[in-house]
Short mmCIF file of C-alpha atoms in Angstrom, two decimals:
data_model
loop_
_atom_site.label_atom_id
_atom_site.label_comp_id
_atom_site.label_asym_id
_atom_site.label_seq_id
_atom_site.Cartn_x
_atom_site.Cartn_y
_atom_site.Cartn_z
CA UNK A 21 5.17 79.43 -48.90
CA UNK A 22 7.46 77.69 -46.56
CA UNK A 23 9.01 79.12 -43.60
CA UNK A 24 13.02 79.41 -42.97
CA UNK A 25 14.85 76.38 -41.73
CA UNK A 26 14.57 75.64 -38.35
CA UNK A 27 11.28 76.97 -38.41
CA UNK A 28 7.91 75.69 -36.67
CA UNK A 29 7.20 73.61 -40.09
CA UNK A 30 10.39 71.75 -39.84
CA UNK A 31 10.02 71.00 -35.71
CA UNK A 32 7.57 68.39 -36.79
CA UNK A 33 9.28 66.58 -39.19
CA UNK A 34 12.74 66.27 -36.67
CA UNK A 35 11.54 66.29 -33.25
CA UNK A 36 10.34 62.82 -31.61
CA UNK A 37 6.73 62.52 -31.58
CA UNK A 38 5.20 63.25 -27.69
CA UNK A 39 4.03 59.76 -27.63
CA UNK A 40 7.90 58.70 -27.27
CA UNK A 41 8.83 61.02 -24.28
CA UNK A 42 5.81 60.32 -21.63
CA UNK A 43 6.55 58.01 -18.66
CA UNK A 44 5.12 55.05 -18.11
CA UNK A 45 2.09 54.70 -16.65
CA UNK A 46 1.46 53.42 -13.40
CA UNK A 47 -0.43 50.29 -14.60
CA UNK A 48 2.67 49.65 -16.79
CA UNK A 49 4.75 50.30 -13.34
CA UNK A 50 2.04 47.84 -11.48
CA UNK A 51 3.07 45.05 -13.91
CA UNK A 52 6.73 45.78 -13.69
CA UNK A 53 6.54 46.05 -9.82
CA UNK A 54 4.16 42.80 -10.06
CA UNK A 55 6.85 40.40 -12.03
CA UNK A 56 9.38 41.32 -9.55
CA UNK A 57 7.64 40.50 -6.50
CA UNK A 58 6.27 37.39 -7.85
CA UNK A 59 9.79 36.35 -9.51
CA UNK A 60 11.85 36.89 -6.05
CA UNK A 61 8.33 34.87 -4.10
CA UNK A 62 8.95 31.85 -6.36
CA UNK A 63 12.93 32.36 -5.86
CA UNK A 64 12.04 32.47 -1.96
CA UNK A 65 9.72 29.45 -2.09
CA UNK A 66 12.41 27.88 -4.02
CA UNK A 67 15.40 27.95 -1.46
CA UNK A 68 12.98 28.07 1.65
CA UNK A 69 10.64 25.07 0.79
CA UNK A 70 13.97 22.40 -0.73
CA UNK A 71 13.31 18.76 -0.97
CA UNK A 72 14.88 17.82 2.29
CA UNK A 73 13.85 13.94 2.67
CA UNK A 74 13.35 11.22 0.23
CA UNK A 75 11.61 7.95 1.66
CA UNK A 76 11.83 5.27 -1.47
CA UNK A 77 10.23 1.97 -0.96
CA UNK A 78 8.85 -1.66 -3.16
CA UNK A 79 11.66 -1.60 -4.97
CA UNK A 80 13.83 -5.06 -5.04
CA UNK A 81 16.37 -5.18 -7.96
CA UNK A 82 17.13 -1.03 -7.62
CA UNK A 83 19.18 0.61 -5.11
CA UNK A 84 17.58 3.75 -2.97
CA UNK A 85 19.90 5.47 -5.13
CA UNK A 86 18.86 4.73 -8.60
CA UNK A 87 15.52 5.28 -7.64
CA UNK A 88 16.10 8.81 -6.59
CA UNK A 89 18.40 9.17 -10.05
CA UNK A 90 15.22 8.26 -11.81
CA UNK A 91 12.85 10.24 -10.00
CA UNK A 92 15.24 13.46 -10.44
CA UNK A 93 14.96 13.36 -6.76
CA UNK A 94 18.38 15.94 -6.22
CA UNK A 95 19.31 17.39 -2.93
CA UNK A 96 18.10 21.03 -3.09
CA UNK A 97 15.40 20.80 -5.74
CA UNK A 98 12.06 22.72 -4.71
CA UNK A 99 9.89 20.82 -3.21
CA UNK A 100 6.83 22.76 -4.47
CA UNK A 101 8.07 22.15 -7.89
CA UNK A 102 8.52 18.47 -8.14
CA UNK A 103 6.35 16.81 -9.52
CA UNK A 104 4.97 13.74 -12.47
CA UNK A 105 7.14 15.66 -14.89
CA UNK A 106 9.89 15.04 -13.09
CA UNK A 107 9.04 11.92 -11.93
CA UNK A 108 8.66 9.95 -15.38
CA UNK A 109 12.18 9.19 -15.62
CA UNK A 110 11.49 6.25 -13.43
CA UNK A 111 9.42 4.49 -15.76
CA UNK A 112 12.49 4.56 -18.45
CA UNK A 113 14.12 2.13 -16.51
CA UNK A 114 12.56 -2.00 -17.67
CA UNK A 115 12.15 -2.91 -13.45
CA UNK A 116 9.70 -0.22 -12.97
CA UNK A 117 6.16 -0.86 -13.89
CA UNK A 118 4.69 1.70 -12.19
CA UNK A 119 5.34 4.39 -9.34
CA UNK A 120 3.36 5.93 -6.62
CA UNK A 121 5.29 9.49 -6.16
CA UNK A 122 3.60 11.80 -3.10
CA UNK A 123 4.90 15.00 -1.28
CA UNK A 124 4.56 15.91 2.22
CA UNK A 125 5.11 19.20 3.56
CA UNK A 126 7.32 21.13 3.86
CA UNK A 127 9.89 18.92 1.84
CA UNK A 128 9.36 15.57 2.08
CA UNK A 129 8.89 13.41 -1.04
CA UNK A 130 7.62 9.49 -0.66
CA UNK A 131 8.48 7.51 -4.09
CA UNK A 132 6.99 3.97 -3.71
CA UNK A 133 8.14 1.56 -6.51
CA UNK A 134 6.12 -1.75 -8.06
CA UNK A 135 8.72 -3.65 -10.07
CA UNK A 136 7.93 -6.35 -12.56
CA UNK A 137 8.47 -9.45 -12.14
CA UNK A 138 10.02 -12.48 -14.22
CA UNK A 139 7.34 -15.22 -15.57
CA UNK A 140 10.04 -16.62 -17.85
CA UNK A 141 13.25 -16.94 -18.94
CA UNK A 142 14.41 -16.17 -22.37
CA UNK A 143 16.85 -17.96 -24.26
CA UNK A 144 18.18 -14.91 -26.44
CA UNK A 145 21.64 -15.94 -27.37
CA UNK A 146 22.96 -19.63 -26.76
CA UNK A 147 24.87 -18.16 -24.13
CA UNK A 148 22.49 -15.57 -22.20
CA UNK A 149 19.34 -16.14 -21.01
CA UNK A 150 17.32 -13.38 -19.44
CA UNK A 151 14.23 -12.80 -17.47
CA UNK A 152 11.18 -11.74 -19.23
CA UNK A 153 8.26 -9.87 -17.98
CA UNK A 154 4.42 -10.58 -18.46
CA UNK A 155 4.20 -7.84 -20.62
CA UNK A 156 7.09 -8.90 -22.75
CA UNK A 157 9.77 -6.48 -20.95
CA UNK A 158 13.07 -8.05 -20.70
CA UNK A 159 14.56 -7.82 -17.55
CA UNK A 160 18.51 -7.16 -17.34
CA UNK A 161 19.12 -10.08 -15.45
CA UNK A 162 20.77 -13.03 -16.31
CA UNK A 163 19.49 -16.45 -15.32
CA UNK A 164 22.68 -17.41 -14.12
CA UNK A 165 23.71 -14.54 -11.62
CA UNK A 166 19.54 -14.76 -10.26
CA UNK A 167 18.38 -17.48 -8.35
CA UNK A 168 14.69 -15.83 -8.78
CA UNK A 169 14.48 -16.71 -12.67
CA UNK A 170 15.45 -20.75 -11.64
CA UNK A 171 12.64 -22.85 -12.42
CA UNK A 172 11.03 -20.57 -14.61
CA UNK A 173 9.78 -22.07 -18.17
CA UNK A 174 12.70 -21.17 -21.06
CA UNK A 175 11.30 -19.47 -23.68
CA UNK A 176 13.02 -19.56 -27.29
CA UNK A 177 13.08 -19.92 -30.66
CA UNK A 178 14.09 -18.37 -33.99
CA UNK A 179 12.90 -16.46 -36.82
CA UNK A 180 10.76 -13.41 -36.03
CA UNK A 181 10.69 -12.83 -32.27
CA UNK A 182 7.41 -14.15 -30.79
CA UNK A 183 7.35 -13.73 -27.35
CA UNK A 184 4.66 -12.42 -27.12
CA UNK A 185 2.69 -15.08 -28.37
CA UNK A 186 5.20 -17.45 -26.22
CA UNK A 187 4.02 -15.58 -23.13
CA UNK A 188 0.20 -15.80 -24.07
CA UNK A 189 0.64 -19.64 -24.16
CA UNK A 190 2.65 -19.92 -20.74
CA UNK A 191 -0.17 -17.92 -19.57
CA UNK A 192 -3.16 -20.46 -21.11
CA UNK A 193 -1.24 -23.29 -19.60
CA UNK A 194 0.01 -21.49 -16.32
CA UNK A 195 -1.88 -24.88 -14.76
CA UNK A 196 0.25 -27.56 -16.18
CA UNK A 197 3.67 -26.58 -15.19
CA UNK A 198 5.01 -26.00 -18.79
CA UNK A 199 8.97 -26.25 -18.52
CA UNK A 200 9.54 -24.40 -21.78
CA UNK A 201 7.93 -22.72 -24.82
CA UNK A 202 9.52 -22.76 -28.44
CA UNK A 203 8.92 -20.97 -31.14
CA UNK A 204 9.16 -21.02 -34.77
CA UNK A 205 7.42 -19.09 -38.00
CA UNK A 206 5.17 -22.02 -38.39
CA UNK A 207 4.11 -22.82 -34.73
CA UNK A 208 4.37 -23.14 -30.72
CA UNK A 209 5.39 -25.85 -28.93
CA UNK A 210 4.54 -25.80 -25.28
CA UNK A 211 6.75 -29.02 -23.50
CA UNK A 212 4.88 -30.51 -20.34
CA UNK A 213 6.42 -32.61 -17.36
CA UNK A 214 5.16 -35.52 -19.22
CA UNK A 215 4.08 -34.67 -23.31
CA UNK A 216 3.76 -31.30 -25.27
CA UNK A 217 1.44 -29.22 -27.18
CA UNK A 218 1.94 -28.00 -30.06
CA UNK A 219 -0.16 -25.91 -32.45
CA UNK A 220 0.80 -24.00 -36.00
CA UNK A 221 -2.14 -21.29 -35.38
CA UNK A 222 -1.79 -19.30 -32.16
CA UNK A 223 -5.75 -18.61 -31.39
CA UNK A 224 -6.64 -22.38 -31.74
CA UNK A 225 -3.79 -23.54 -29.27
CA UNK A 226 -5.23 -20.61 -26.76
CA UNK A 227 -8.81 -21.80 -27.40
CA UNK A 228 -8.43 -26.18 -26.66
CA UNK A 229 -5.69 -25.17 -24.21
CA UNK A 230 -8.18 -26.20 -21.44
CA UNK A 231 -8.52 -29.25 -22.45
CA UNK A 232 -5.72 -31.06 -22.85
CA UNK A 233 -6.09 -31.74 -19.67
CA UNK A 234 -7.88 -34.84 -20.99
CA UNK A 235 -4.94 -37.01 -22.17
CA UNK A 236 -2.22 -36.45 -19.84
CA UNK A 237 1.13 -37.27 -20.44
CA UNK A 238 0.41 -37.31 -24.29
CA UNK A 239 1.73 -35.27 -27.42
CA UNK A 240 -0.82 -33.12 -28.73
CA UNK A 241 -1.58 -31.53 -31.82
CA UNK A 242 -3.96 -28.57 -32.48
CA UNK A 243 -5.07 -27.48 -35.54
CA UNK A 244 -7.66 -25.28 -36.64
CA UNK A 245 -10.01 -27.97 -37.39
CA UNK A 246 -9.57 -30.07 -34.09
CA UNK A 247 -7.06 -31.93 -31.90
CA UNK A 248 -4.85 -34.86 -32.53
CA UNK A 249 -3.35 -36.76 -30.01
CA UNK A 250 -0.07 -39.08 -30.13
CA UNK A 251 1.31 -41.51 -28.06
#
């Protein structure tokens, strides 16, 4: 038999549970107390410990500026915060090749640059020639507005780009003062002071290129099977 509304068997079915009305307990209030301390000791270390100082050095073809643009070196950033994560940006720009990024307390950062450099120029267009990295990075430099890329061996061709194997042969015959590379989809030519090399199969031109040495001022061939040579 039930009792009358409002009764002691209805309380339980209404009334919020005793579970849902006690306080928190004081390890809950340790956390909450915790999180706040910590949040307004990282906010403190934030605006007390700034990056006050940039020193930027290597660099040649980039301003102090850009460097610090690419670094995500701004005025006010923590210093305890900065760090490679940040610093990756510099390697998005084609100059950079690497980057030696060190702090110094209390807010000094040192970034210290190693740019490529050109081995060769590129022929790209009929009208723009670039530089061209070891590595096959072109540089956004044109031949005409740097006096660094004069003298350097042309590379170019057509068809499928093959600069890198262009830049492998420059580099096999980096002792005969090779004035220019072209390439095509059925070989390399490699022109000399005095003759050229030329070879339709990339590893057999890399493995007789020291010896062509041997007939100087000459045309040579190289094939697979061995090494013709033309007046």
């Amino acid at each position: 038999m039930s009792g009358p509304p409002g009764g002691p068997d209805d309380r339980s079915a209404s009334a919020p549970s005793l579970s849902t009305l006690r306080p928190p307990s004081r390890r809950r209030w340790w956390w909450l107390g915790g999180g706040a301390v910590l949040a307004g000791a990282l906010a403190a270390s934030w605006l007390a410990l700034p990056i006050r100082t940039v020193m930027v050095s290597g660099q040649q073809h980039l301003s102090d500026q850009r460097v610090r643009e690419l670094a995500g070196l701004r005025p006010g950033f923590g210093w305890l915060y900065y760090g490679a994560w940040r610093a990756r940006g510099l390697l998005d720009d084609p100059w950079v090749r690497s980057a030696l990024v060190t702090r110094r307390f209390p807010g000094t950062v040192r970034v210290q640059v190693n740019e490529r450099r050109p081995v060769a120029r590129w022929q790209k267009a009929p009208q723009t020639v670039l530089g061209l990295a070891a590595d096959g990075t072109v540089l956004p430099t044109a031949a005409e507005k740097n006096a660094e890329l004069a003298g350097l061996p042309l590379v170019q061709g057509w068809g499928p780009s093959r600069l890198g194997d262009a830049l492998k042969v420059l580099n096999a015959l980096r002792g005969y003062n090779v004035e220019s590379v072209t390439y095509t989809p059925t070989g390399l030519k490699a022109k000399l002071p005095a003759g050229s090399v030329w070879s339709g199969d990339l590893k057999s031109l890399l493995k007789y290129a020291g010896s062509i040495g041997m007939y100087p001022k000459q045309n040579i061939n190289i094939y697979p099977w061995g090494v013709s040579v033309q007046e």
